[in-house]
Short mmCIF file of C-alpha atoms in Angstrom, two decimals:
data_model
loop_
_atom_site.label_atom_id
_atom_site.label_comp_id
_atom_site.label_asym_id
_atom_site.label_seq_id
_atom_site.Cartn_x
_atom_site.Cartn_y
_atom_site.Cartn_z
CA UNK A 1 110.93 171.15 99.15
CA UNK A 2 113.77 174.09 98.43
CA UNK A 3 115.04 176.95 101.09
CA UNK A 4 112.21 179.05 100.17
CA UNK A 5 109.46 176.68 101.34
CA UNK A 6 111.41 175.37 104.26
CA UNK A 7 111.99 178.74 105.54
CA UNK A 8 108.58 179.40 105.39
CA UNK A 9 107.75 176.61 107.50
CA UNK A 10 110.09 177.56 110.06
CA UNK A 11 107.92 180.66 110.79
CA UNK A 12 104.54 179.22 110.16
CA UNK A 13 102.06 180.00 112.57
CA UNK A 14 100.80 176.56 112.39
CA UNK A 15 101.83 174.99 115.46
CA UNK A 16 103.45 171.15 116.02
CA UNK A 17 101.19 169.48 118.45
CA UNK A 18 101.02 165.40 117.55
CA UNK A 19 103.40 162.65 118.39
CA UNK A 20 103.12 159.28 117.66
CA UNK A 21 103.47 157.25 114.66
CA UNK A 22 102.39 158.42 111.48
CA UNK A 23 102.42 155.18 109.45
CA UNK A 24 100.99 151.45 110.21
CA UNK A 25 98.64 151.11 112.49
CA UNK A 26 96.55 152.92 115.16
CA UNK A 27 95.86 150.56 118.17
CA UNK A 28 93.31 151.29 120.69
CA UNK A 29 91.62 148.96 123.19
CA UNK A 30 90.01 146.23 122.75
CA UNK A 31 86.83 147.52 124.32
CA UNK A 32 87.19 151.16 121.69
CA UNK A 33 83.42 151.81 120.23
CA UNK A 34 83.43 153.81 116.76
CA UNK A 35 79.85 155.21 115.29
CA UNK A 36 78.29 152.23 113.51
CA UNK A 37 78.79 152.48 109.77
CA UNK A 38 80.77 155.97 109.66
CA UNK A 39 83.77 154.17 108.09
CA UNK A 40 81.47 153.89 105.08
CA UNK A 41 80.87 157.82 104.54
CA UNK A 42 77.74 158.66 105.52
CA UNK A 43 78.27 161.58 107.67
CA UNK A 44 78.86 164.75 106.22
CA UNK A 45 79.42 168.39 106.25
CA UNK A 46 77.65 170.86 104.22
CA UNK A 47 77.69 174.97 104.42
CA UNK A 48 74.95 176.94 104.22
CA UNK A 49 73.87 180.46 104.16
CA UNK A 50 74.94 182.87 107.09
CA UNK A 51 77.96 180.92 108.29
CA UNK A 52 75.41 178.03 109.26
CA UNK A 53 76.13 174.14 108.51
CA UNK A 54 74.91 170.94 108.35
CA UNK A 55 75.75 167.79 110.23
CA UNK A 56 74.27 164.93 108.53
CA UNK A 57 74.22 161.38 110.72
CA UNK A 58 72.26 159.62 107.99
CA UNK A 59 69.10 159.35 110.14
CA UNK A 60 68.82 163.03 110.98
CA UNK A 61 70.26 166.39 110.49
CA UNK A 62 70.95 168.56 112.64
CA UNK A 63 71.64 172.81 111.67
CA UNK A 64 73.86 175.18 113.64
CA UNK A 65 74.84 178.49 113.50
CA UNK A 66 78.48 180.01 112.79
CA UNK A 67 78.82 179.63 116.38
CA UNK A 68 78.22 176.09 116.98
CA UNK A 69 74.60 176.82 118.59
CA UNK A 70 72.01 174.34 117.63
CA UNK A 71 69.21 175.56 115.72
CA UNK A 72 66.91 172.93 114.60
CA UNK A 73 67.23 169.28 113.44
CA UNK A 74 64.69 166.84 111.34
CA UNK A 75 64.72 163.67 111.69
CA UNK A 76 64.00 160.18 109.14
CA UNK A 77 66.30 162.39 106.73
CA UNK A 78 70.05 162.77 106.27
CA UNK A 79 71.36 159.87 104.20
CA UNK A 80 72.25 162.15 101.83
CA UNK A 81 71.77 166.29 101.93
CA UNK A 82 72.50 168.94 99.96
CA UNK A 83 72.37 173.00 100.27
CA UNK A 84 70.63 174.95 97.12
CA UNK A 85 72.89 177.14 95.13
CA UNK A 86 72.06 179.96 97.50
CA UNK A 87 72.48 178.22 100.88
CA UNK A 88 69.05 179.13 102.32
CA UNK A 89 67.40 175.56 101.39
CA UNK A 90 68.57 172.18 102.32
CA UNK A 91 67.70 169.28 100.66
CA UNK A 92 67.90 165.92 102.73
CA UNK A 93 66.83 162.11 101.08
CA UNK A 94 64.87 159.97 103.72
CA UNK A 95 66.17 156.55 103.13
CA UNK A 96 63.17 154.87 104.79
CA UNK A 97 60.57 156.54 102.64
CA UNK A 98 62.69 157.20 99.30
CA UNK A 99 61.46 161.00 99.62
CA UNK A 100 63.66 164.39 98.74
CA UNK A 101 62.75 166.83 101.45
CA UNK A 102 63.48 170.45 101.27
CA UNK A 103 63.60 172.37 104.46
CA UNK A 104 64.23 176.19 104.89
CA UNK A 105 67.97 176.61 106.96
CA UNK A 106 66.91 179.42 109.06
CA UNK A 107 63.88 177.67 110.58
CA UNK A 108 63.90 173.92 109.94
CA UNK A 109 60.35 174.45 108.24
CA UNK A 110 59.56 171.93 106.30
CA UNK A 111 58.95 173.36 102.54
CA UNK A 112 58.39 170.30 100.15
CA UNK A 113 58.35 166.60 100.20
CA UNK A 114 58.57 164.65 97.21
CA UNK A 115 58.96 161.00 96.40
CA UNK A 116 61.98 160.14 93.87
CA UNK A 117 60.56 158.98 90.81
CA UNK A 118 60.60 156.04 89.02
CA UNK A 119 63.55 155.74 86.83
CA UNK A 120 63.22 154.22 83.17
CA UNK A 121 64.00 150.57 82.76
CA UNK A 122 67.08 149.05 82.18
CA UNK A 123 68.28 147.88 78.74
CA UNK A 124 68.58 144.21 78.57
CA UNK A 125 71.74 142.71 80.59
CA UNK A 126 71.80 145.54 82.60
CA UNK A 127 71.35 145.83 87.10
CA UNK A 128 66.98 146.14 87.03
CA UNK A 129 67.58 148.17 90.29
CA UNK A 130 68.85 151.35 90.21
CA UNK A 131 69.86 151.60 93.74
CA UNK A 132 69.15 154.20 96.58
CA UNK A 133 70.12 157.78 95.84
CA UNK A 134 73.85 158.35 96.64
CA UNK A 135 74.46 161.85 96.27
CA UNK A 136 72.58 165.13 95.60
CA UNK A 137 73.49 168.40 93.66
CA UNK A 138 70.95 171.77 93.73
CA UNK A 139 71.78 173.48 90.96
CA UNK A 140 71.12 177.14 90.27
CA UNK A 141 68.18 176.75 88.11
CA UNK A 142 66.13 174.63 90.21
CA UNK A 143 67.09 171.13 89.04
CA UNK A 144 68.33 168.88 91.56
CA UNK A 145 71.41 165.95 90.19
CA UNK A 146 70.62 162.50 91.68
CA UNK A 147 73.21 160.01 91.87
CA UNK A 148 71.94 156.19 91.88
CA UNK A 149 73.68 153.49 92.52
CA UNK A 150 73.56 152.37 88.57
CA UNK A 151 72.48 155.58 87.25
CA UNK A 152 72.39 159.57 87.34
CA UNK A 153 69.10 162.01 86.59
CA UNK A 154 68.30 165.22 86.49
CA UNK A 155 65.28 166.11 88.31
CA UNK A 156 63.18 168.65 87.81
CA UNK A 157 62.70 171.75 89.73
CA UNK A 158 59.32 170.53 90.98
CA UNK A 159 60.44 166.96 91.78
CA UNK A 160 58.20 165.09 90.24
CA UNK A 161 60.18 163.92 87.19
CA UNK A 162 62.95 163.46 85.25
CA UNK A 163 64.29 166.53 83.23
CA UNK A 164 67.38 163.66 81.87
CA UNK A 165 68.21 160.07 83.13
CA UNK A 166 71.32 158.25 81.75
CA UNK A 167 72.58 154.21 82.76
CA UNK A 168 74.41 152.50 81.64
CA UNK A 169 76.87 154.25 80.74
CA UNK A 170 80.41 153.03 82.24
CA UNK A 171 83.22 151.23 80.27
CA UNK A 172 81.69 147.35 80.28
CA UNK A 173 83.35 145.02 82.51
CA UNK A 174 82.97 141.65 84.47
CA UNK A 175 81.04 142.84 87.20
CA UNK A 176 78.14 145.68 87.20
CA UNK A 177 79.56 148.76 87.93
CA UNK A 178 78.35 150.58 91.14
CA UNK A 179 77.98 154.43 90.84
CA UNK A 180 79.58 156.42 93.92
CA UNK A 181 80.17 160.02 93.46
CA UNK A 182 79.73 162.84 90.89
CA UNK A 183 81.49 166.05 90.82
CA UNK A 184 79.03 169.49 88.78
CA UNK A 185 81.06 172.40 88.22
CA UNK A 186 79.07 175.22 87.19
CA UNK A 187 81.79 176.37 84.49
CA UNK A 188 80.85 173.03 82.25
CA UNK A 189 76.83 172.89 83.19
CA UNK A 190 76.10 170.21 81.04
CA UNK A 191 79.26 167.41 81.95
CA UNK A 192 79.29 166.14 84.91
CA UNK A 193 82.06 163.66 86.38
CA UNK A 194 80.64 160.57 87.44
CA UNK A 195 82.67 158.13 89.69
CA UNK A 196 82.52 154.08 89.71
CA UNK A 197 84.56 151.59 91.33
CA UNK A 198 86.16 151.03 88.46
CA UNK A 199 86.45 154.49 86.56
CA UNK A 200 85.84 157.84 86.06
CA UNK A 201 83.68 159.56 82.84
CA UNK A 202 82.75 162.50 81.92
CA UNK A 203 79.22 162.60 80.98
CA UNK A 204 76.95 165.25 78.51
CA UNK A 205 74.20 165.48 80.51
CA UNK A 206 71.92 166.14 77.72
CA UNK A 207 72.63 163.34 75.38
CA UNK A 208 74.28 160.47 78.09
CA UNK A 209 77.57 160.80 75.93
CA UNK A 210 80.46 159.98 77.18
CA UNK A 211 82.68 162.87 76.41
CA UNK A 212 86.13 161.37 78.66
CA UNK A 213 86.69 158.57 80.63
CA UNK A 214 90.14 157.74 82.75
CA UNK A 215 90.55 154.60 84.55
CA UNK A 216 90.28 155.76 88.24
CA UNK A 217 88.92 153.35 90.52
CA UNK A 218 86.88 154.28 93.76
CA UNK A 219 84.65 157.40 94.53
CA UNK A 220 86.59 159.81 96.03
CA UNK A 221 86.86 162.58 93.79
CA UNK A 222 85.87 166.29 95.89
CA UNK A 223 85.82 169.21 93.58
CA UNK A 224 87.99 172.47 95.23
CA UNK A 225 86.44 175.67 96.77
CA UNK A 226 82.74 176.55 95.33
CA UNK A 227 82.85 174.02 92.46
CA UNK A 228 85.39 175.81 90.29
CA UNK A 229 88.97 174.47 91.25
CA UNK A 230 91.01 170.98 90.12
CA UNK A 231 89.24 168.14 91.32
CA UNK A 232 91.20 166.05 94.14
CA UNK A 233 91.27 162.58 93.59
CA UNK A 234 91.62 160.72 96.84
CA UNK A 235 91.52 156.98 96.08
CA UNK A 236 95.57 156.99 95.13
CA UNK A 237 97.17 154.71 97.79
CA UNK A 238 100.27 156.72 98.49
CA UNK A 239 99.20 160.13 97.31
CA UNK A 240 96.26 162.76 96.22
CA UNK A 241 96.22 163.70 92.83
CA UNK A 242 95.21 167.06 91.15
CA UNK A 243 92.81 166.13 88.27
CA UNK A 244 92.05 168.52 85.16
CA UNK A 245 88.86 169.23 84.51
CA UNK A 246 89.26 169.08 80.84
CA UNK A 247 91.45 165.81 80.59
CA UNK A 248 91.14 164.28 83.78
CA UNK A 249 94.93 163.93 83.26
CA UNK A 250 97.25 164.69 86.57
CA UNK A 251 98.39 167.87 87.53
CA UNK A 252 100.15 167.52 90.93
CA UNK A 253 100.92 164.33 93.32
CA UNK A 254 100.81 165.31 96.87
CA UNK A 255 102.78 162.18 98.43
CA UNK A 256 100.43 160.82 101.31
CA UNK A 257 99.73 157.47 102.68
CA UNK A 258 99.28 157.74 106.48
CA UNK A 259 98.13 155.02 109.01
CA UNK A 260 96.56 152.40 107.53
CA UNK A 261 93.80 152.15 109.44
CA UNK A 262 92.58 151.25 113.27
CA UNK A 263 93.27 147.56 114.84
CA UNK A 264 92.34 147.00 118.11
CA UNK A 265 94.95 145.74 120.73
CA UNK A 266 94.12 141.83 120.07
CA UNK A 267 93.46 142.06 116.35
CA UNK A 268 97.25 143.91 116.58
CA UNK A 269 98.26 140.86 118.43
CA UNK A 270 97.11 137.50 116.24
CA UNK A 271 94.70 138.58 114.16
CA UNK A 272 94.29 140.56 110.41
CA UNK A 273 90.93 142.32 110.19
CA UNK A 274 91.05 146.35 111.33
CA UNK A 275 89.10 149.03 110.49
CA UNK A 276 89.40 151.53 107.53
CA UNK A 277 88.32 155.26 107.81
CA UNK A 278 87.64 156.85 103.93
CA UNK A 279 90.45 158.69 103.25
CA UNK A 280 89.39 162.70 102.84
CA UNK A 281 90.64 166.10 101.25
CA UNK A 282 90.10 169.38 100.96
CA UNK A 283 91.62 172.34 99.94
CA UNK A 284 91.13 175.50 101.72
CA UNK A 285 89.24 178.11 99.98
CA UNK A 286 92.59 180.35 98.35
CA UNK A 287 94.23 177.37 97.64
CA UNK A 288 96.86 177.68 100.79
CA UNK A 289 95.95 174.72 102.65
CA UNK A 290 95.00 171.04 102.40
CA UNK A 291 93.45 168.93 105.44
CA UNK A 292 93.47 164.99 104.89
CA UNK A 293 92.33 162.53 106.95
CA UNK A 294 93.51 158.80 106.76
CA UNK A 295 92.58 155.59 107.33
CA UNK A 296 92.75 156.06 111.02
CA UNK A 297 90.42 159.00 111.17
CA UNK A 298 93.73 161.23 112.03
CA UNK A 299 93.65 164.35 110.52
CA UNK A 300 96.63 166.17 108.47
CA UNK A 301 97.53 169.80 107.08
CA UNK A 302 99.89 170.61 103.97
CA UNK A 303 101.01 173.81 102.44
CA UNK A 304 99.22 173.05 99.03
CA UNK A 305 101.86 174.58 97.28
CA UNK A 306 105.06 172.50 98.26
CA UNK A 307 103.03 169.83 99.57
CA UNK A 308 104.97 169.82 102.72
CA UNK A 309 103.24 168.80 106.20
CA UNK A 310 102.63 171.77 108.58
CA UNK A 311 100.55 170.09 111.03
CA UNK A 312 98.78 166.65 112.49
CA UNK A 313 96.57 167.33 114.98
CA UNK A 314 96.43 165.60 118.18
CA UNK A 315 93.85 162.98 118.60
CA UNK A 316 92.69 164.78 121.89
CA UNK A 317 91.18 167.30 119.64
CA UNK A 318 90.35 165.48 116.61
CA UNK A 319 89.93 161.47 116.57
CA UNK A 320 88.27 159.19 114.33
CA UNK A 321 87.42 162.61 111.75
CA UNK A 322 84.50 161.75 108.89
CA UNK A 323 84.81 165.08 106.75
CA UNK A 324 86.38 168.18 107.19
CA UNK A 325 84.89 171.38 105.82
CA UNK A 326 86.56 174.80 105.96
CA UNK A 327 84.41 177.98 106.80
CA UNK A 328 87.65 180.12 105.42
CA UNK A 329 91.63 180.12 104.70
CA UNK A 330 91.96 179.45 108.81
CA UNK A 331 89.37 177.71 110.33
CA UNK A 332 87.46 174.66 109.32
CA UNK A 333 84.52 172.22 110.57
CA UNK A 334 85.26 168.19 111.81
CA UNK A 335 83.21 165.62 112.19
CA UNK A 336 84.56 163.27 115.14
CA UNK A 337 83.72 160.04 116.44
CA UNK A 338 80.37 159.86 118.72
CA UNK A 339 78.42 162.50 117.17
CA UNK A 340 81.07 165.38 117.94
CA UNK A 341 81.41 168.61 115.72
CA UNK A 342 84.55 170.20 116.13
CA UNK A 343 85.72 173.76 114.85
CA UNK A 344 89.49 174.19 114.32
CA UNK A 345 91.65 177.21 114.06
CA UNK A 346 94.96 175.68 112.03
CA UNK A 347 96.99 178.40 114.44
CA UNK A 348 95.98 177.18 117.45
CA UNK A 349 96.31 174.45 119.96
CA UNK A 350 92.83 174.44 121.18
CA UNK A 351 89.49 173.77 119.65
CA UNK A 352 87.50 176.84 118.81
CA UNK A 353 84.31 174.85 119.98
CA UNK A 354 83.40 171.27 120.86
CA UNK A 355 79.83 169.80 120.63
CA UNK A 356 77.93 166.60 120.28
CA UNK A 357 74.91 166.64 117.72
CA UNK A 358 73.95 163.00 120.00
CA UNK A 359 71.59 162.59 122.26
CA UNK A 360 72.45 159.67 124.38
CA UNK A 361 69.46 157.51 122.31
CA UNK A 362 71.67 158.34 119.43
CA UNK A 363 74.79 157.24 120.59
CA UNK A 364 73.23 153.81 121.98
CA UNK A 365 71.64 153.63 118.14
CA UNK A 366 74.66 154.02 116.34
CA UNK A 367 77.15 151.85 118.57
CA UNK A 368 77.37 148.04 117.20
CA UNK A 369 74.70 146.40 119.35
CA UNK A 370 76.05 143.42 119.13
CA UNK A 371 77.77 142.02 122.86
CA UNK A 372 77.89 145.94 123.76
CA UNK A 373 77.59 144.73 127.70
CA UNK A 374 80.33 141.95 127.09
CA UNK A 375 82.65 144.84 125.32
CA UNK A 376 83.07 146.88 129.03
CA UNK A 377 85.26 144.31 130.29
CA UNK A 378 88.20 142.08 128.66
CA UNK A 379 87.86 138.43 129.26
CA UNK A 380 90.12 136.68 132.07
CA UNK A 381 92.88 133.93 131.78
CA UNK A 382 90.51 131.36 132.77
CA UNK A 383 87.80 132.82 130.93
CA UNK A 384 89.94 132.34 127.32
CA UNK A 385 91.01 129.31 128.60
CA UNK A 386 87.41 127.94 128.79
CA UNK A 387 86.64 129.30 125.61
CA UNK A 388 89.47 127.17 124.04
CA UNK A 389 88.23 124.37 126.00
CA UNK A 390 85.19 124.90 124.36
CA UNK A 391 86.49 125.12 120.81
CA UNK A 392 87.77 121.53 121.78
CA UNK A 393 84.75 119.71 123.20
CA UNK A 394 81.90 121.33 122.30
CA UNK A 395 79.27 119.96 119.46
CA UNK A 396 76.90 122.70 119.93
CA UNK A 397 77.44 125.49 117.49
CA UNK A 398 75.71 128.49 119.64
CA UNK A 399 78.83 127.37 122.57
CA UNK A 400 81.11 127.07 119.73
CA UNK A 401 80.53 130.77 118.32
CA UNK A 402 81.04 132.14 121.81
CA UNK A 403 83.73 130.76 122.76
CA UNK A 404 85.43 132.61 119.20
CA UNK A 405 83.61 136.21 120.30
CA UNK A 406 85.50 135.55 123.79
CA UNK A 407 88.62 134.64 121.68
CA UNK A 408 88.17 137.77 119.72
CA UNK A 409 88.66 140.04 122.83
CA UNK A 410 91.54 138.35 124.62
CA UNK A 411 94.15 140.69 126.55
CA UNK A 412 96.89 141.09 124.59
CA UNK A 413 99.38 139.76 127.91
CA UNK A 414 98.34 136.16 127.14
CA UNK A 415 100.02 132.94 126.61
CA UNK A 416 98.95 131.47 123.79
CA UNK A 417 102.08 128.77 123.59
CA UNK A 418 101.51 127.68 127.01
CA UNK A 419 97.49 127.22 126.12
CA UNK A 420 97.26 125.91 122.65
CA UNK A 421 97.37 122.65 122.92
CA UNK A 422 96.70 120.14 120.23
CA UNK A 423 93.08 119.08 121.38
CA UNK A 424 92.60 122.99 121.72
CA UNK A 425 93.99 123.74 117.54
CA UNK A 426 91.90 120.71 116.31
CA UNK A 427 89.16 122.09 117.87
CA UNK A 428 90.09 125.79 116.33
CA UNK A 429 90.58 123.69 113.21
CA UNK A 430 86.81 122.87 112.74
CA UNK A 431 86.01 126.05 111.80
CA UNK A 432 88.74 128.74 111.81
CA UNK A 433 91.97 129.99 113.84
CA UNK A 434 92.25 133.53 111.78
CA UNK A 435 91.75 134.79 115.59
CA UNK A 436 95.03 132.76 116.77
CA UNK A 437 98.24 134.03 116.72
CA UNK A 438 100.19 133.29 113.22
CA UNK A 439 102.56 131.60 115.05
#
């Protein structure tokens, strides 16, 4: 990183506080409960006027002050939100009645409530359904971007229709592409980036031309401070990469993989399913910084310049993170597993605050439902034993798929060579053994 860099990171003020491994896996308990569905990105941060943000949990929103005090929430809204150009409106999409919703930040009053409008028809060969909406821009003058899942529009300042609406319009391919994220940068008002699974175009808003396109799978392309810096492309296994604006072409790798993701302690033992956070980034708002998170939720700080790592930090004080956002070159925003908002000063050990935007009906709603009472407590000896017993002997297929979901939580102490008999595998054989050991 050269003497000049390293010295400075011998008198950063950014203090060392994790230990522990920083590649592989993360293993927790068995009986470890994550927010249902966060893995897939739907909670986010977004500023707003007066040092105020938004928390969005999908189902509801909930507004708080620079200080972390509540101020209002709305419900039925908060799949997707988005603050106006000026900060002092949020927009929020209701999933369960396809409306756009504006509500004024410094009250919660509702102001508007529109239903999304129809979208034109496909051409021939192409997905008839365009989807639910994926991601929202407010633009200065009024108009509102709306991302589909097979198309993009711009809607009018009113709501009620659509100013521009372009499909199919990604580089053809075996399978239907699915639309994921766009990136507006009010220097180019009329391109906007447009990410698939498969690639990334540049799109003339007025005419649907596709101005560049660079094969970039995934979705996770974030757009630097206010809208106006190189675009961070997050999708790159072993690395971010700077984008430019202009070419898409890379500017800058920052080498970073991390953990790979969570496995509890029995799918560590004999088993190859785990769970994958989205992989985040964000640079701080003068460039100094950048905050990832991995796989594993853990969450990282670089010096954007050399690219060297100042800083992970603990999972005591941030576990399981969602998004980031920062509030200024020092301090930034977390969302944390369980509903928690957490604000971070990079120069100090402790959390600046710590709440929960969940009510304890909201953390029963988003925990997997499924076996939640059989998740307290791991399964005995004899109770696995019984299970594989069951596997062997039983012809009813209810027993049969309970004995696996007892399988699925065995300690990690056990025996299997001493249990696994041959009547026991032939009866794992009738279905599956990717919960045995690979031994």
């Amino acid at each position: 990183m050269g003497f000049r860099n390293f010295v400075k990171y011998l008198f950063s003020p950014v203090p060392l506080d994790y230990k522990g491994p920083e590649a592989g896996w993360y293993v927790v308990p068995n009986y470890s409960q994550f927010t249902y569905s966060s893995v897939r990105g739907d909670f986010r941060l977004v500023p707003l006027a007066k040092g105020c943000f938004a928390a969005a949990w999908k189902d509801f929103v909930l507004v708080r002050d620079a200080g972390g005090r509540p101020l209002w929430r709305a419900n039925d809204c908060g799949y997707t939100v988005a603050p106006s150009a000026d900060g002092r409106q949020l927009l929020a999409y209701s999933a369960n009645t396809q409306e756009l919703i504006r509500f004024d930040t410094d009250t919660g009053r509702e102001l508007a409530r529109t239903p999304v409008p129809p979208v034109p028809p496909p051409a021939p060969g192409q997905d008839p359904s365009p989807g639910w909406v994926q991601q929202l821009i407010a633009r200065p003058d009024g108009t509102v971007l709306v991302l589909m899942i097979a198309g993009v529009g711009v809607l009018a300042p009113d709501g009620r229709h659509w100013q521009a609406y372009h499909q199919g319009f990604m580089p053809a391919q075996e399978y239907p592409s699915m639309l994921g994220g766009m990136v507006w940068q009010p220097a180019r008002p009329q391109q906007l980036l447009v990410m698939s699974d498969a690639a990334a175009v540049v799109l003339d808003l007025s005419t649907g031309t596709v101005l560049r396109q660079a094969p970039l799978p995934g979705v996770a392309v974030l757009p630097g401070p206010l809208g106006q810096q190189p675009l961070l492309y997050c999708y790159h296994p072993e690395s971010y990469l700077l984008l430019d604006p202009d070419t898409l072409a890379t500017t800058r790798h920052y080498p970073f993989e991390g953990l790979q993701g969570v496995r509890t302690q029995a799918e560590d033992q004999h088993q190859r399913s785990s769970t994958a956070w989205e992989k985040r980034a964000l640079l701080s708002p003068g460039g100094k910084y950048l905050l990832a998170i991995d796989r594993s939720g853990l969450v990282w700080l670089f010096d954007a310049t050399s690219g060297y790592k100042l800083r992970l930090f603990r999972r005591e004080l941030l576990n399981h993170a969602y998004d980031v956002l920062w509030l200024n070159e020092q301090q930034f925003l977390a969302l944390t597993n369980r509903g928690h908002v957490v604000k971070v000063d990079v120069t100090q050990l402790e959390a600046v605050f710590d709440v929960t935007d969940f009510s304890a009906a909201d953390d029963a709603r988003y925990l997997p439902a499924q076996d939640a009472a059989a998740r307290r407590s791991a399964p005995s000896q004899a109770q696995v034993v019984a299970a594989l017993d069951t596997l062997a002997t039983t012809p009813d297929a209810a027993a049969y798929a309970r004995a696996w979901d007892t399988i699925h939580y065995t300690p990690v102490g056990f025996d299997w060579g001493l249990h696994l008999t041959p009547a026991r595998l032939a009866g794992a054989f009738r279905q599956t053994t990717w919960m045995l050991p690979a031994s």
